[in-house]
GROMACS .gro file of C-alpha atoms in nm:
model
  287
    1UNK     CA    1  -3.093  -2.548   4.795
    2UNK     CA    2  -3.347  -2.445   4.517
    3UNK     CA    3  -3.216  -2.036   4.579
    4UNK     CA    4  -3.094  -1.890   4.269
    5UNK     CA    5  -2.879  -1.642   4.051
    6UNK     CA    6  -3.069  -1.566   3.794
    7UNK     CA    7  -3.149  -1.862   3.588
    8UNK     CA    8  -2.879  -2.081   3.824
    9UNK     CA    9  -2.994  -2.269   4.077
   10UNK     CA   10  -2.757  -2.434   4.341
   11UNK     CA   11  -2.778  -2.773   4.164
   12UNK     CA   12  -2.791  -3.037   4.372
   13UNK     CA   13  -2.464  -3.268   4.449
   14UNK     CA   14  -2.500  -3.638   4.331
   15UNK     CA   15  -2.441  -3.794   4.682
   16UNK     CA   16  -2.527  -3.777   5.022
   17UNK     CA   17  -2.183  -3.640   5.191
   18UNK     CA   18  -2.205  -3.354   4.926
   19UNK     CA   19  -2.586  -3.261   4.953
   20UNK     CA   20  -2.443  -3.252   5.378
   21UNK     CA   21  -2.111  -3.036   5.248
   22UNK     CA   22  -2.370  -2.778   5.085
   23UNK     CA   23  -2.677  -2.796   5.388
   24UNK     CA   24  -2.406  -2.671   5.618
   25UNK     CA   25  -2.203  -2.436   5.395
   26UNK     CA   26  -2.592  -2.269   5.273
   27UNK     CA   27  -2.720  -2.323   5.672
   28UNK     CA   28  -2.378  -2.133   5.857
   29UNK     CA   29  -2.201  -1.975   5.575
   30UNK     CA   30  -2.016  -1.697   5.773
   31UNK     CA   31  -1.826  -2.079   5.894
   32UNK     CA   32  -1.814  -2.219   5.531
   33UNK     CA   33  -1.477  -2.213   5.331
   34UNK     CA   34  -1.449  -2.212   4.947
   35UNK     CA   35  -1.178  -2.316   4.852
   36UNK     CA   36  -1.070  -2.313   4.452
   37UNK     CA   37  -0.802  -2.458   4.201
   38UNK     CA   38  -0.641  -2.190   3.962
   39UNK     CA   39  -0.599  -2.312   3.608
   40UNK     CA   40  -0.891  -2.525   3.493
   41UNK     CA   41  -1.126  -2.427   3.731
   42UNK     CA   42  -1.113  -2.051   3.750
   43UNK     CA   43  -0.939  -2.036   3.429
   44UNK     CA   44  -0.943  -2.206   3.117
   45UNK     CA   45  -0.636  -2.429   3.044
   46UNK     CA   46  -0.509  -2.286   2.751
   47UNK     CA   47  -0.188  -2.438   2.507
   48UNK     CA   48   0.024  -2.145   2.698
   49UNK     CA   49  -0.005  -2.089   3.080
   50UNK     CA   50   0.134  -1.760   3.030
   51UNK     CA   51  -0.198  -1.669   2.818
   52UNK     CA   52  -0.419  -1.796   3.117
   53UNK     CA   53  -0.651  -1.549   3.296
   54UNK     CA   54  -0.945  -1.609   3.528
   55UNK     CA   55  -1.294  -1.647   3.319
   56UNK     CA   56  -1.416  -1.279   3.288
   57UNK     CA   57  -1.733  -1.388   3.522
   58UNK     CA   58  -1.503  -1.497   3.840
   59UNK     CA   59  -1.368  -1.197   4.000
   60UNK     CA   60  -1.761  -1.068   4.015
   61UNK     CA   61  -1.870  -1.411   4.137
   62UNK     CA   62  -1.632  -1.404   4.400
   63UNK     CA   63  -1.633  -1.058   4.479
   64UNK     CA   64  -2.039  -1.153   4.587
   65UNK     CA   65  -1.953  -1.448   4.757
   66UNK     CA   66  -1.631  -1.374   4.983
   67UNK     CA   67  -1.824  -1.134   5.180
   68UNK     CA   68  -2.081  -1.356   5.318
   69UNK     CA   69  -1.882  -1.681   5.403
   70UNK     CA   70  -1.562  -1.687   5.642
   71UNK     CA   71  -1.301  -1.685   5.314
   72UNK     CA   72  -1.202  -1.759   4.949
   73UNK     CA   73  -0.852  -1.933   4.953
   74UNK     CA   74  -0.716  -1.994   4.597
   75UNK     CA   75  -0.503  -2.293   4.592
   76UNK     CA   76  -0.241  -2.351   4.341
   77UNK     CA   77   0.054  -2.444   4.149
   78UNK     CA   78   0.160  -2.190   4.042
   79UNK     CA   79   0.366  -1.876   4.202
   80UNK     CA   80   0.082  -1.694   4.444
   81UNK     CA   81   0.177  -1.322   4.217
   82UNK     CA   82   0.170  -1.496   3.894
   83UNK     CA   83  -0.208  -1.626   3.996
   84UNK     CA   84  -0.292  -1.294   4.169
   85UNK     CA   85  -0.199  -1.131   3.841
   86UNK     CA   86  -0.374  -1.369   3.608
   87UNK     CA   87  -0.625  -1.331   3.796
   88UNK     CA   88  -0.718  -0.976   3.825
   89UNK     CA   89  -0.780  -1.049   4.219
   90UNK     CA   90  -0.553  -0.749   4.378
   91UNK     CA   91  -0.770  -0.476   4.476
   92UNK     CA   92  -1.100  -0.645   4.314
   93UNK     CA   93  -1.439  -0.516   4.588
   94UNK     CA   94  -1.503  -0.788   4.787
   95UNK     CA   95  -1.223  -0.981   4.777
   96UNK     CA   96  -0.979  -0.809   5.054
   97UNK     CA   97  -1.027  -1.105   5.283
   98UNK     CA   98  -0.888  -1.303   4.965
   99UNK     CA   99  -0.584  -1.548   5.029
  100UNK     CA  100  -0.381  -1.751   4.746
  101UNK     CA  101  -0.179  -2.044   4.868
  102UNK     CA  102   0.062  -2.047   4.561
  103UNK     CA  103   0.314  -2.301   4.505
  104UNK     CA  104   0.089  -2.571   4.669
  105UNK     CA  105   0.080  -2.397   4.976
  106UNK     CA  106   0.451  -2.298   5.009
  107UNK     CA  107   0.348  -1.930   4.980
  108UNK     CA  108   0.069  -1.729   5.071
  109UNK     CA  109  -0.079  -1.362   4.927
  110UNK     CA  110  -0.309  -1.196   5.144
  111UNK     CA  111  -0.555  -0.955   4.971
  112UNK     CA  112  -0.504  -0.757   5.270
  113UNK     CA  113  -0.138  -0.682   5.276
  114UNK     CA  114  -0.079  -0.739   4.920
  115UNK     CA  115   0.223  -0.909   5.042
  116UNK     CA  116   0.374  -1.285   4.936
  117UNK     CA  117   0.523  -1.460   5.239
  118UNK     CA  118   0.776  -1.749   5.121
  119UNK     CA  119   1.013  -1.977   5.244
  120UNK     CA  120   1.362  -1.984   5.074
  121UNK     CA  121   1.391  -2.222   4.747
  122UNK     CA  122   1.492  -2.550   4.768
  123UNK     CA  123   1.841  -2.592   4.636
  124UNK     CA  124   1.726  -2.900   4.402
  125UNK     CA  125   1.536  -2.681   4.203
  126UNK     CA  126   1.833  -2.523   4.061
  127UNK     CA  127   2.030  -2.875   4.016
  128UNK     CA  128   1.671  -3.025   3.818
  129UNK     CA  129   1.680  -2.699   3.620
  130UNK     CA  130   2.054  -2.700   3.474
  131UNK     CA  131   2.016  -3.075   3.402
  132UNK     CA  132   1.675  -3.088   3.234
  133UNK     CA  133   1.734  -2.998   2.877
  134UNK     CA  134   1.985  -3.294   2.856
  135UNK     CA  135   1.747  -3.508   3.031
  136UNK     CA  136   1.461  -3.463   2.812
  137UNK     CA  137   1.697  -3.452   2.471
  138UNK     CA  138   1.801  -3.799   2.603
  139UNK     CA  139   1.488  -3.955   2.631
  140UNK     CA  140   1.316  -3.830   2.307
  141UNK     CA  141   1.092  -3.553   2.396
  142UNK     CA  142   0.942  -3.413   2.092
  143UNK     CA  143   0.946  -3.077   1.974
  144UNK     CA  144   0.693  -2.867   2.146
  145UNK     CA  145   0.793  -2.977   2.499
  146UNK     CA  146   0.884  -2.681   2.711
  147UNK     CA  147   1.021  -2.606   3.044
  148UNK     CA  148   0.890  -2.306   3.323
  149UNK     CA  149   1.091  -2.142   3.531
  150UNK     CA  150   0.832  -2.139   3.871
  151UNK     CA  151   1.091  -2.046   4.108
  152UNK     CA  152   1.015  -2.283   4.367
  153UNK     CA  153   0.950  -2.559   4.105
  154UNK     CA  154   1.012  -2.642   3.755
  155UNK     CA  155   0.723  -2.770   3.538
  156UNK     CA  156   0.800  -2.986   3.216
  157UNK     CA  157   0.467  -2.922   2.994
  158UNK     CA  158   0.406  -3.145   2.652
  159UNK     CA  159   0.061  -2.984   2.600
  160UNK     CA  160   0.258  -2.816   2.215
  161UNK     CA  161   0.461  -3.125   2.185
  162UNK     CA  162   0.374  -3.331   1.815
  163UNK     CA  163   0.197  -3.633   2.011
  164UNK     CA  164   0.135  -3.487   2.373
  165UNK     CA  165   0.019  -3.768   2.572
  166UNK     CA  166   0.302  -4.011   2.465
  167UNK     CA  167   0.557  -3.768   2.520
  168UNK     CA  168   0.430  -3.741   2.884
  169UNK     CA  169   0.416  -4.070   2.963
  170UNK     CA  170   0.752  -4.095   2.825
  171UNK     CA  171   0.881  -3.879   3.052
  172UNK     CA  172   0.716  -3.978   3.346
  173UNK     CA  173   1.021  -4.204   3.435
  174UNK     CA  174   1.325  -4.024   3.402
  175UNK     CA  175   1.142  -3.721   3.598
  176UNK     CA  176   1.069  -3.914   3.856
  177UNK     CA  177   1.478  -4.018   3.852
  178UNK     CA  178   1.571  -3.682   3.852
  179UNK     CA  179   1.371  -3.542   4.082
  180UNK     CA  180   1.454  -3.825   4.354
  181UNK     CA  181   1.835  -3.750   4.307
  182UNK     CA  182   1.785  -3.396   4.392
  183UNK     CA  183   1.537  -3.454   4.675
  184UNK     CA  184   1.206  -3.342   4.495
  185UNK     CA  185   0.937  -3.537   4.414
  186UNK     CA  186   0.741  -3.504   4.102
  187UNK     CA  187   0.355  -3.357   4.052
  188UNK     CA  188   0.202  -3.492   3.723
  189UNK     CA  189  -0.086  -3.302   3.592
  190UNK     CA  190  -0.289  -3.220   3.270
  191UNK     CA  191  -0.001  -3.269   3.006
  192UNK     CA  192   0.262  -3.112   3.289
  193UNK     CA  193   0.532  -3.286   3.534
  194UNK     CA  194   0.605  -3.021   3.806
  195UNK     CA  195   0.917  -3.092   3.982
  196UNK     CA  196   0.919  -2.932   4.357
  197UNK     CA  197   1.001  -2.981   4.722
  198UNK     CA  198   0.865  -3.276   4.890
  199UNK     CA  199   0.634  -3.177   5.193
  200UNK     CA  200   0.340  -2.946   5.055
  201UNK     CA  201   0.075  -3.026   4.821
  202UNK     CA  202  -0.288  -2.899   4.818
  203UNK     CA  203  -0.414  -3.142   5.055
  204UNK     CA  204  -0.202  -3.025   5.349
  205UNK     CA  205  -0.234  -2.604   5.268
  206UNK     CA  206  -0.634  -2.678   5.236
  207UNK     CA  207  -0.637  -2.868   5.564
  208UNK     CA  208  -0.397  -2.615   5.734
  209UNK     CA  209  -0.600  -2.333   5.649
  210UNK     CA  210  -0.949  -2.500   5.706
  211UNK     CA  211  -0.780  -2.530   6.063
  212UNK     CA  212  -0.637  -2.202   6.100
  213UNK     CA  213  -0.983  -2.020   6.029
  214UNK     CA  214  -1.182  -2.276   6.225
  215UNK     CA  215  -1.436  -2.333   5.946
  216UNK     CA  216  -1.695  -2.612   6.019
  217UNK     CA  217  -1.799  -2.684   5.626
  218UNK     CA  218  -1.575  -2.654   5.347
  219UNK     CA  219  -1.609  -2.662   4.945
  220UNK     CA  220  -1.282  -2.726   4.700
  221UNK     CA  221  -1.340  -2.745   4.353
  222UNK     CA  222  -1.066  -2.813   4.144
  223UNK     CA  223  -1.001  -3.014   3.776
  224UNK     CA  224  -0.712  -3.186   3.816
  225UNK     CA  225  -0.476  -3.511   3.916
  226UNK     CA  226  -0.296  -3.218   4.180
  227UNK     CA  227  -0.580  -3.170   4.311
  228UNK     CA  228  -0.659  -3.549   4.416
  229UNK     CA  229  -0.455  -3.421   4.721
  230UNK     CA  230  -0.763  -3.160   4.826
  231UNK     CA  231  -1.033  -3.392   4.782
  232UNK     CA  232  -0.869  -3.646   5.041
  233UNK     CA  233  -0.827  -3.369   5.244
  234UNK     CA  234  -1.246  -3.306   5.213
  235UNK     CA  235  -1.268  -3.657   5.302
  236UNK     CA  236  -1.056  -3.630   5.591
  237UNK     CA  237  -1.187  -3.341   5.693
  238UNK     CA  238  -1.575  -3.525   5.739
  239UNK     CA  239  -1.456  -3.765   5.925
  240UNK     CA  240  -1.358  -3.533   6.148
  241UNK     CA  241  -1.688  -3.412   6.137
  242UNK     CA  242  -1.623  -3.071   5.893
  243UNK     CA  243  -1.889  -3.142   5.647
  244UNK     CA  244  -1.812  -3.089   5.272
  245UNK     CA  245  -1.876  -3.075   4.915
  246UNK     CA  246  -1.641  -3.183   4.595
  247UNK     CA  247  -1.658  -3.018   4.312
  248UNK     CA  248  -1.491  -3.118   4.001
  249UNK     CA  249  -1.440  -2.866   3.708
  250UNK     CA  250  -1.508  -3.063   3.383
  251UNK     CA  251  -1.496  -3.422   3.337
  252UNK     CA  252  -1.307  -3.517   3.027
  253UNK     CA  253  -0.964  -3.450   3.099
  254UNK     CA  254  -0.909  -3.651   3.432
  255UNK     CA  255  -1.154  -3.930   3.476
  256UNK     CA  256  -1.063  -3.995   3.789
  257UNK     CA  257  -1.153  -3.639   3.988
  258UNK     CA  258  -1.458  -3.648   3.840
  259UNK     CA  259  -1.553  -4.015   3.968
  260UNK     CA  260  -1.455  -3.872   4.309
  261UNK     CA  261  -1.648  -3.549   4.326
  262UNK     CA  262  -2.012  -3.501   4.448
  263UNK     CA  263  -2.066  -3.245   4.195
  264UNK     CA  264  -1.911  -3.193   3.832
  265UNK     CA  265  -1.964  -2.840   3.673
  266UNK     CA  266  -1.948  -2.764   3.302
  267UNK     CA  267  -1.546  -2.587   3.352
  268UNK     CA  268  -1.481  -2.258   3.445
  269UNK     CA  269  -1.791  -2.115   3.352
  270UNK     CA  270  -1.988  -2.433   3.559
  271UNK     CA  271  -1.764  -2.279   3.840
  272UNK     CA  272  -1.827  -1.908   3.807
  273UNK     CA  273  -2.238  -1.997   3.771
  274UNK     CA  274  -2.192  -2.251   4.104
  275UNK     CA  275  -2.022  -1.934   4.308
  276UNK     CA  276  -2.286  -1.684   4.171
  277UNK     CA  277  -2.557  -1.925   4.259
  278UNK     CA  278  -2.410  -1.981   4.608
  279UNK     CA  279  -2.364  -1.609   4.672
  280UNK     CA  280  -2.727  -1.540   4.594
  281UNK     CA  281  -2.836  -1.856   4.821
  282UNK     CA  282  -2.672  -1.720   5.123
  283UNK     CA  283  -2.719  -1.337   5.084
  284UNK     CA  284  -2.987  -1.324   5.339
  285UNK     CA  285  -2.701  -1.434   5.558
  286UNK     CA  286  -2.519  -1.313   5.843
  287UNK     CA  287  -2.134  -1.385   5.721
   0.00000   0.00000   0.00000
């Protein structure tokens, strides 16, 4: 555990199920799966999602890394291209075993094919979108508040709003109304509702895939309420007898994540210096 990058050790995870996750991952990591949140984890959250883009050291942290465990699977919210793209993963060295699970799962990029495979969109996410901007005139959102188009989902950020946090919880209701009379459930997250198909959230495309590759250790990091759903996967996943380690990206933001993981790193640059120092700890390694 003491290998390092340069002046980054592996630190050490705060309890006993994590120090396990990361003996196993660091003793068999051509069996190990990383997987890792988008926005707030590998990226900066920023007042514009549109401006996001993966912290400058990730693609070269990865692109050491993916090559000596069994894979890197990027799990997020957002559209798998629009993550692919902000991320600067498509034809990166390294990374052509790479996989994002976009949409929570509902699609999936393979750095191999370069191709998105989706299922059709759920026809609620139309009726939500054409009924939103009277919904949140009606209950007061402030200025600021916008609406994204995601395709699959709609996301109702207050991040710009004049008083952010109160117009989010102020809006937590009639979301939640909307989205039940159009069959959709609702996704809170760090100043954003995301309204989308029931059925998929991180928890169940982390598990899936853990399955799929037959990993037997598995890291998620991640920084946010949406990714509550991935951690319980983790948990489930030990007591099956997969062995793994929580990471949480930051600790000011969500409370809660933090008080769950085994490990908290200093953001996306705490995440890029873990994967760095985990590629150098297992590069004597047979992947």
């Amino acid at each position: 555990m003491g290998s390092a990058m340069g002046s980054h050790p592996v630190p050490v995870p705060t309890t006993s199920a994590g120090r396990e996750g990361l003996v196993a991952l660091l003793a068999r990591p051509g069996r190990a799966v990383v997987g890792l949140d988008f926005d707030g984890t590998l990226a900066e959250i920023v007042p514009d999602p549109d401006q996001a883009r993966a912290h400058p050291g990730a693609v070269p942290a990865l692109s050491r890394l993916a090559p000596r465990i069994r894979s890197v699977a990027v799990i997020t919210g957002r559209p798998a291209e629009i993550a692919v793209r902000y991320g600067g993963f498509a034809g990166a060295e390294g990374l052509d075993g790479l996989v994002v699970l976009g949409l929570y799962g509902a699609e999936r990029w393979d750095a191999g094919s370069g191709e998105v495979q989706a299922p059709d969109p759920h026809p609620g996410v139309a009726a939500v979108q054409a009924e939103l901007p009277d919904v949140l005139e009606e209950h007061g959102a402030s200025r600021g508040t916008w609406i994204e188009d995601k395709g699959r989902a709609v996301a109702v950020h207050t991040r710009r709003a004049e008083d952010p946090q109160a117009t989010f919880e102020r809006l937590r209701a009639p979301l939640h109304a909307l989205a039940e009379r159009h069959g959709l459930i609702v996704e809170p997250g760090r100043l954003v509702l995301e309204l989308r198909p029931p059925g998929m959230d991180k928890g169940v495309a982390l598990i899936d895939y853990v399955r799929r590759t037959g990993a037997e250790a598995v890291l998620y990091a991640g920084d946010d309420l949406g990714d509550l759903a991935a951690f319980a996967a983790v948990e489930r996943l030990r007591e099956e007898g997969v062995p793994g380690l929580l990471v949480c990206s930051g600790s000011t933001e969500v409370t809660e994540l933090a008080k769950r993981a085994d490990l908290v790193v200093d953001g996306p640059a705490g995440v890029v210096d873990l994967l760095s120092a985990l590629a150098a700890a297992v590069s004597d390694e047979a992947a």
